[in-house]
Amino acid sequence: MIYRSQLREGQEETGLKTMTSGQAARRLVEEGKLMTIACFRWNRELFLYYECMDGAIHPDEMFGDLAPLLEDWPGHADKRQWIPMVDVFHFNEPVSREHWIRKAPVERRAGRIAHLKPEMMASYIYYHYQLQEERAFLGDKYEIIAMHENLLFGYQEFPKVIEEPAVPRKLTTSGTPENWNDSRMDLHFQPWEDGHLYFKHIELVFEHYCGDEHNERL
């Protein structure tokens, strides 16, 4: 599950302290209800990534103390503070606890963001869904890219784990360009103010995870 939220102006320091305490989230990991949780920050925005083990858990259940410090987000009859982001690309997906549990220590968890040109959002999804379901090439088992509006958030783990997905592919076509550069991803992204194209890494502010029986829980 991936969510986006925004701290109220002037509440950044208090919000980050509240987030990093994360006692409820830590408890859910220790109880085996979450496998991995990580939160990243960009300016006043927070990006929350986590893996549920037995039924969906809403961010309010873990970070209820943050509610007074977060902006309300319009768009629904009931205003929300945590906005679900849509999975638009992944190389792999879990089929069981045994399949998804990390078999080796994770050295670094990373979050990154980018902005698409609004008129290129459909094209971006088209190319990435095709790549995902045709299995044109393999990639990081734990990498995922999510979207809200024209903003992309990507979660990654290092060192990368590359393996054949256990879930059958959904397409039998072969439309992915043989040379991925032919998809012209450079035309899809909105440049940053400094001229940088594509994704920029953002700050990790909270993480907690469980390992297998040989790994210490942090």
CSV table of C-alpha atoms in Angstrom, one decimal:
chain,number,residue,atom,x,y,z
A,1,MET,CA,0.0,0.0,0.0
A,2,ILE,CA,1.3,3.5,-0.9
A,3,TYR,CA,-0.1,6.7,0.4
A,4,ARG,CA,0.6,10.4,0.0
A,5,SER,CA,0.0,13.2,2.6
A,6,GLN,CA,1.1,16.7,3.3
A,7,LEU,CA,2.0,18.3,6.6
A,8,ARG,CA,0.4,21.6,7.5
A,9,GLU,CA,2.6,24.7,7.0
A,10,GLY,CA,4.7,25.3,10.1
A,11,GLN,CA,4.1,21.8,11.4
A,12,GLU,CA,7.0,20.1,9.6
A,13,GLU,CA,9.3,19.6,12.6
A,14,THR,CA,6.5,18.4,15.0
A,15,GLY,CA,5.1,16.2,12.2
A,16,LEU,CA,8.4,14.5,11.6
A,17,LYS,CA,9.0,13.9,15.3
A,18,THR,CA,5.5,12.4,15.5
A,19,MET,CA,6.1,10.2,12.5
A,20,THR,CA,9.5,8.9,13.5
A,21,SER,CA,8.2,7.8,16.9
A,22,GLY,CA,5.9,5.4,15.0
A,23,GLN,CA,5.1,3.1,18.0
A,24,ALA,CA,1.8,1.7,16.5
A,25,ALA,CA,3.5,0.9,13.2
A,26,ARG,CA,6.4,-0.8,15.0
A,27,ARG,CA,3.9,-2.8,17.1
A,28,LEU,CA,2.1,-4.0,13.9
A,29,VAL,CA,5.4,-5.2,12.5
A,30,GLU,CA,6.2,-7.0,15.7
A,31,GLU,CA,2.7,-8.6,15.7
A,32,GLY,CA,3.3,-9.9,12.2
A,33,LYS,CA,0.6,-7.7,10.6
A,34,LEU,CA,3.1,-5.7,8.6
A,35,MET,CA,6.2,-7.0,6.8
A,36,THR,CA,7.8,-3.7,5.9
A,37,ILE,CA,7.0,-0.1,6.4
A,38,ALA,CA,8.9,3.0,5.3
A,39,CYS,CA,8.1,6.7,5.1
A,40,PHE,CA,9.8,9.3,2.9
A,41,ARG,CA,9.7,13.1,2.9
A,42,TRP,CA,9.8,15.7,0.2
A,43,ASN,CA,9.3,19.3,1.4
A,44,ARG,CA,6.0,19.1,3.4
A,45,GLU,CA,4.9,15.9,1.6
A,46,LEU,CA,5.0,12.4,3.1
A,47,PHE,CA,5.0,9.2,1.1
A,48,LEU,CA,4.2,6.0,3.0
A,49,TYR,CA,4.9,2.5,1.7
A,50,TYR,CA,4.0,-0.6,3.6
A,51,GLU,CA,3.2,-4.3,3.1
A,52,CYS,CA,0.1,-5.8,4.9
A,53,MET,CA,0.2,-9.4,6.0
A,54,ASP,CA,-3.4,-10.1,6.8
A,55,GLY,CA,-6.0,-7.5,5.6
A,56,ALA,CA,-5.7,-3.8,4.8
A,57,ILE,CA,-4.5,-1.4,7.4
A,58,HIS,CA,-5.2,2.3,7.0
A,59,PRO,CA,-2.4,4.9,7.9
A,60,ASP,CA,-4.7,6.4,10.5
A,61,GLU,CA,-4.4,3.1,12.5
A,62,MET,CA,-0.6,3.7,12.7
A,63,PHE,CA,-0.2,7.4,12.7
A,64,GLY,CA,-3.4,8.8,14.3
A,65,ASP,CA,-1.4,11.3,16.3
A,66,LEU,CA,-0.4,13.0,13.0
A,67,ALA,CA,-4.0,13.9,12.1
A,68,PRO,CA,-4.0,17.4,13.6
A,69,LEU,CA,-0.7,18.1,11.7
A,70,LEU,CA,-1.8,17.0,8.2
A,71,GLU,CA,-3.6,18.9,5.5
A,72,ASP,CA,-7.2,17.9,4.5
A,73,TRP,CA,-7.3,16.7,0.9
A,74,PRO,CA,-10.4,17.6,-1.1
A,75,GLY,CA,-12.1,15.4,-3.7
A,76,HIS,CA,-14.4,13.2,-1.7
A,77,ALA,CA,-17.5,14.0,0.4
A,78,ASP,CA,-15.3,13.2,3.5
A,79,LYS,CA,-12.0,15.0,3.3
A,80,ARG,CA,-9.0,12.7,3.6
A,81,GLN,CA,-5.5,13.3,4.9
A,82,TRP,CA,-3.9,10.1,3.4
A,83,ILE,CA,-4.4,9.8,-0.4
A,84,PRO,CA,-4.0,6.3,-1.9
A,85,MET,CA,-1.6,6.2,-4.8
A,86,VAL,CA,-2.2,3.9,-7.8
A,87,ASP,CA,0.3,1.1,-8.6
A,88,VAL,CA,1.3,1.8,-12.2
A,89,PHE,CA,4.4,-0.4,-12.4
A,90,HIS,CA,6.1,-3.3,-10.6
A,91,PHE,CA,8.5,-6.0,-11.8
A,92,ASN,CA,7.2,-8.5,-9.3
A,93,GLU,CA,4.4,-9.1,-6.7
A,94,PRO,CA,3.9,-11.3,-3.7
A,95,VAL,CA,2.2,-14.7,-3.8
A,96,SER,CA,2.9,-15.7,-0.2
A,97,ARG,CA,4.8,-14.7,2.9
A,98,GLU,CA,7.6,-17.1,2.1
A,99,HIS,CA,7.9,-15.7,-1.4
A,100,TRP,CA,8.1,-12.1,-0.3
A,101,ILE,CA,10.1,-12.2,2.9
A,102,ARG,CA,13.6,-10.8,2.4
A,103,LYS,CA,16.2,-13.6,2.2
A,104,ALA,CA,19.2,-11.3,2.8
A,105,PRO,CA,19.6,-8.0,4.7
A,106,VAL,CA,18.4,-4.8,3.0
A,107,GLU,CA,21.2,-2.3,3.0
A,108,ARG,CA,19.1,0.7,1.9
A,109,ARG,CA,15.5,1.5,1.3
A,110,ALA,CA,15.0,4.4,-1.1
A,111,GLY,CA,12.1,6.6,-2.2
A,112,ARG,CA,12.1,8.8,-5.3
A,113,ILE,CA,9.7,11.1,-7.0
A,114,ALA,CA,9.2,12.7,-10.5
A,115,HIS,CA,6.5,14.6,-12.3
A,116,LEU,CA,5.0,13.5,-15.6
A,117,LYS,CA,3.9,15.9,-18.2
A,118,PRO,CA,0.1,15.7,-17.8
A,119,GLU,CA,-0.5,14.9,-21.5
A,120,MET,CA,2.0,12.0,-21.2
A,121,MET,CA,0.4,10.2,-18.3
A,122,ALA,CA,-1.6,7.7,-20.4
A,123,SER,CA,1.5,6.9,-22.5
A,124,TYR,CA,3.6,6.3,-19.5
A,125,ILE,CA,1.1,3.8,-18.1
A,126,TYR,CA,0.7,2.2,-21.5
A,127,TYR,CA,4.4,1.5,-21.9
A,128,HIS,CA,4.9,0.4,-18.3
A,129,TYR,CA,1.9,-2.0,-18.1
A,130,GLN,CA,3.1,-3.5,-21.4
A,131,LEU,CA,6.6,-4.0,-20.0
A,132,GLN,CA,5.2,-5.3,-16.7
A,133,GLU,CA,2.9,-7.9,-18.2
A,134,GLU,CA,5.0,-9.0,-21.2
A,135,ARG,CA,8.1,-9.5,-19.0
A,136,ALA,CA,10.2,-7.9,-21.7
A,137,PHE,CA,13.1,-7.9,-19.1
A,138,LEU,CA,13.4,-8.6,-15.4
A,139,GLY,CA,14.0,-6.0,-12.7
A,140,ASP,CA,14.1,-5.4,-9.0
A,141,LYS,CA,11.7,-7.7,-7.1
A,142,TYR,CA,10.8,-5.0,-4.6
A,143,GLU,CA,10.6,-2.0,-6.9
A,144,ILE,CA,7.2,-0.3,-7.4
A,145,ILE,CA,6.1,3.0,-9.0
A,146,ALA,CA,2.8,4.6,-7.9
A,147,MET,CA,1.0,7.7,-9.2
A,148,HIS,CA,-1.3,10.4,-7.8
A,149,GLU,CA,-2.3,13.2,-10.2
A,150,ASN,CA,0.9,13.6,-12.3
A,151,LEU,CA,3.3,12.8,-9.5
A,152,LEU,CA,5.2,9.5,-9.5
A,153,PHE,CA,6.6,7.9,-6.3
A,154,GLY,CA,9.0,5.0,-6.6
A,155,TYR,CA,10.0,2.6,-3.8
A,156,GLN,CA,13.3,0.6,-4.1
A,157,GLU,CA,15.5,-1.6,-2.0
A,158,PHE,CA,19.2,-2.2,-2.3
A,159,PRO,CA,21.0,-4.4,-3.1
A,160,LYS,CA,18.5,-5.3,-5.8
A,161,VAL,CA,16.9,-8.7,-6.0
A,162,ILE,CA,16.3,-9.9,-9.6
A,163,GLU,CA,14.2,-13.0,-10.2
A,164,GLU,CA,11.5,-14.3,-12.4
A,165,PRO,CA,8.0,-13.3,-11.1
A,166,ALA,CA,5.9,-16.2,-9.6
A,167,VAL,CA,2.6,-14.7,-10.9
A,168,PRO,CA,1.8,-15.5,-14.6
A,169,ARG,CA,2.0,-12.7,-17.1
A,170,LYS,CA,-1.3,-11.1,-18.2
A,171,LEU,CA,-0.3,-10.4,-21.8
A,172,THR,CA,0.9,-12.7,-24.6
A,173,THR,CA,1.8,-9.9,-26.9
A,174,SER,CA,5.3,-8.5,-27.6
A,175,GLY,CA,4.8,-4.8,-28.0
A,176,THR,CA,7.5,-3.5,-25.6
A,177,PRO,CA,10.3,-1.9,-27.7
A,178,GLU,CA,13.3,-4.2,-27.9
A,179,ASN,CA,15.4,-1.2,-27.0
A,180,TRP,CA,13.6,0.4,-24.0
A,181,ASN,CA,15.1,3.8,-25.0
A,182,ASP,CA,12.7,3.7,-28.0
A,183,SER,CA,9.8,4.3,-25.6
A,184,ARG,CA,11.2,7.9,-25.3
A,185,MET,CA,10.7,8.2,-21.6
A,186,ASP,CA,12.7,11.4,-21.8
A,187,LEU,CA,9.6,13.0,-23.5
A,188,HIS,CA,7.3,11.9,-20.7
A,189,PHE,CA,8.9,13.7,-17.7
A,190,GLN,CA,8.4,17.3,-16.6
A,191,PRO,CA,11.9,18.8,-15.9
A,192,TRP,CA,12.8,20.0,-12.4
A,193,GLU,CA,13.6,23.6,-11.8
A,194,ASP,CA,17.4,22.8,-11.9
A,195,GLY,CA,16.9,21.1,-15.3
A,196,HIS,CA,17.1,17.5,-14.0
A,197,LEU,CA,14.9,15.0,-15.8
A,198,TYR,CA,13.4,11.8,-14.3
A,199,PHE,CA,13.3,10.8,-10.6
A,200,LYS,CA,15.0,12.5,-7.6
A,201,HIS,CA,15.6,10.6,-4.4
A,202,ILE,CA,13.9,11.9,-1.3
A,203,GLU,CA,14.6,11.6,2.5
A,204,LEU,CA,13.8,8.4,4.4
A,205,VAL,CA,12.3,9.4,7.8
A,206,PHE,CA,11.0,6.2,9.1
A,207,GLU,CA,11.4,2.4,8.5
A,208,HIS,CA,10.7,-0.8,10.3
A,209,TYR,CA,10.6,-4.3,9.0
A,210,CYS,CA,10.6,-8.0,9.9
A,211,GLY,CA,13.0,-10.6,8.5
A,212,ASP,CA,13.0,-14.3,8.4
A,213,GLU,CA,13.8,-16.3,11.6
A,214,HIS,CA,17.6,-15.6,11.1
A,215,ASN,CA,17.2,-11.8,10.8
A,216,GLU,CA,16.9,-9.5,13.7
A,217,ARG,CA,13.9,-7.3,13.8
A,218,LEU,CA,14.9,-3.7,13.9
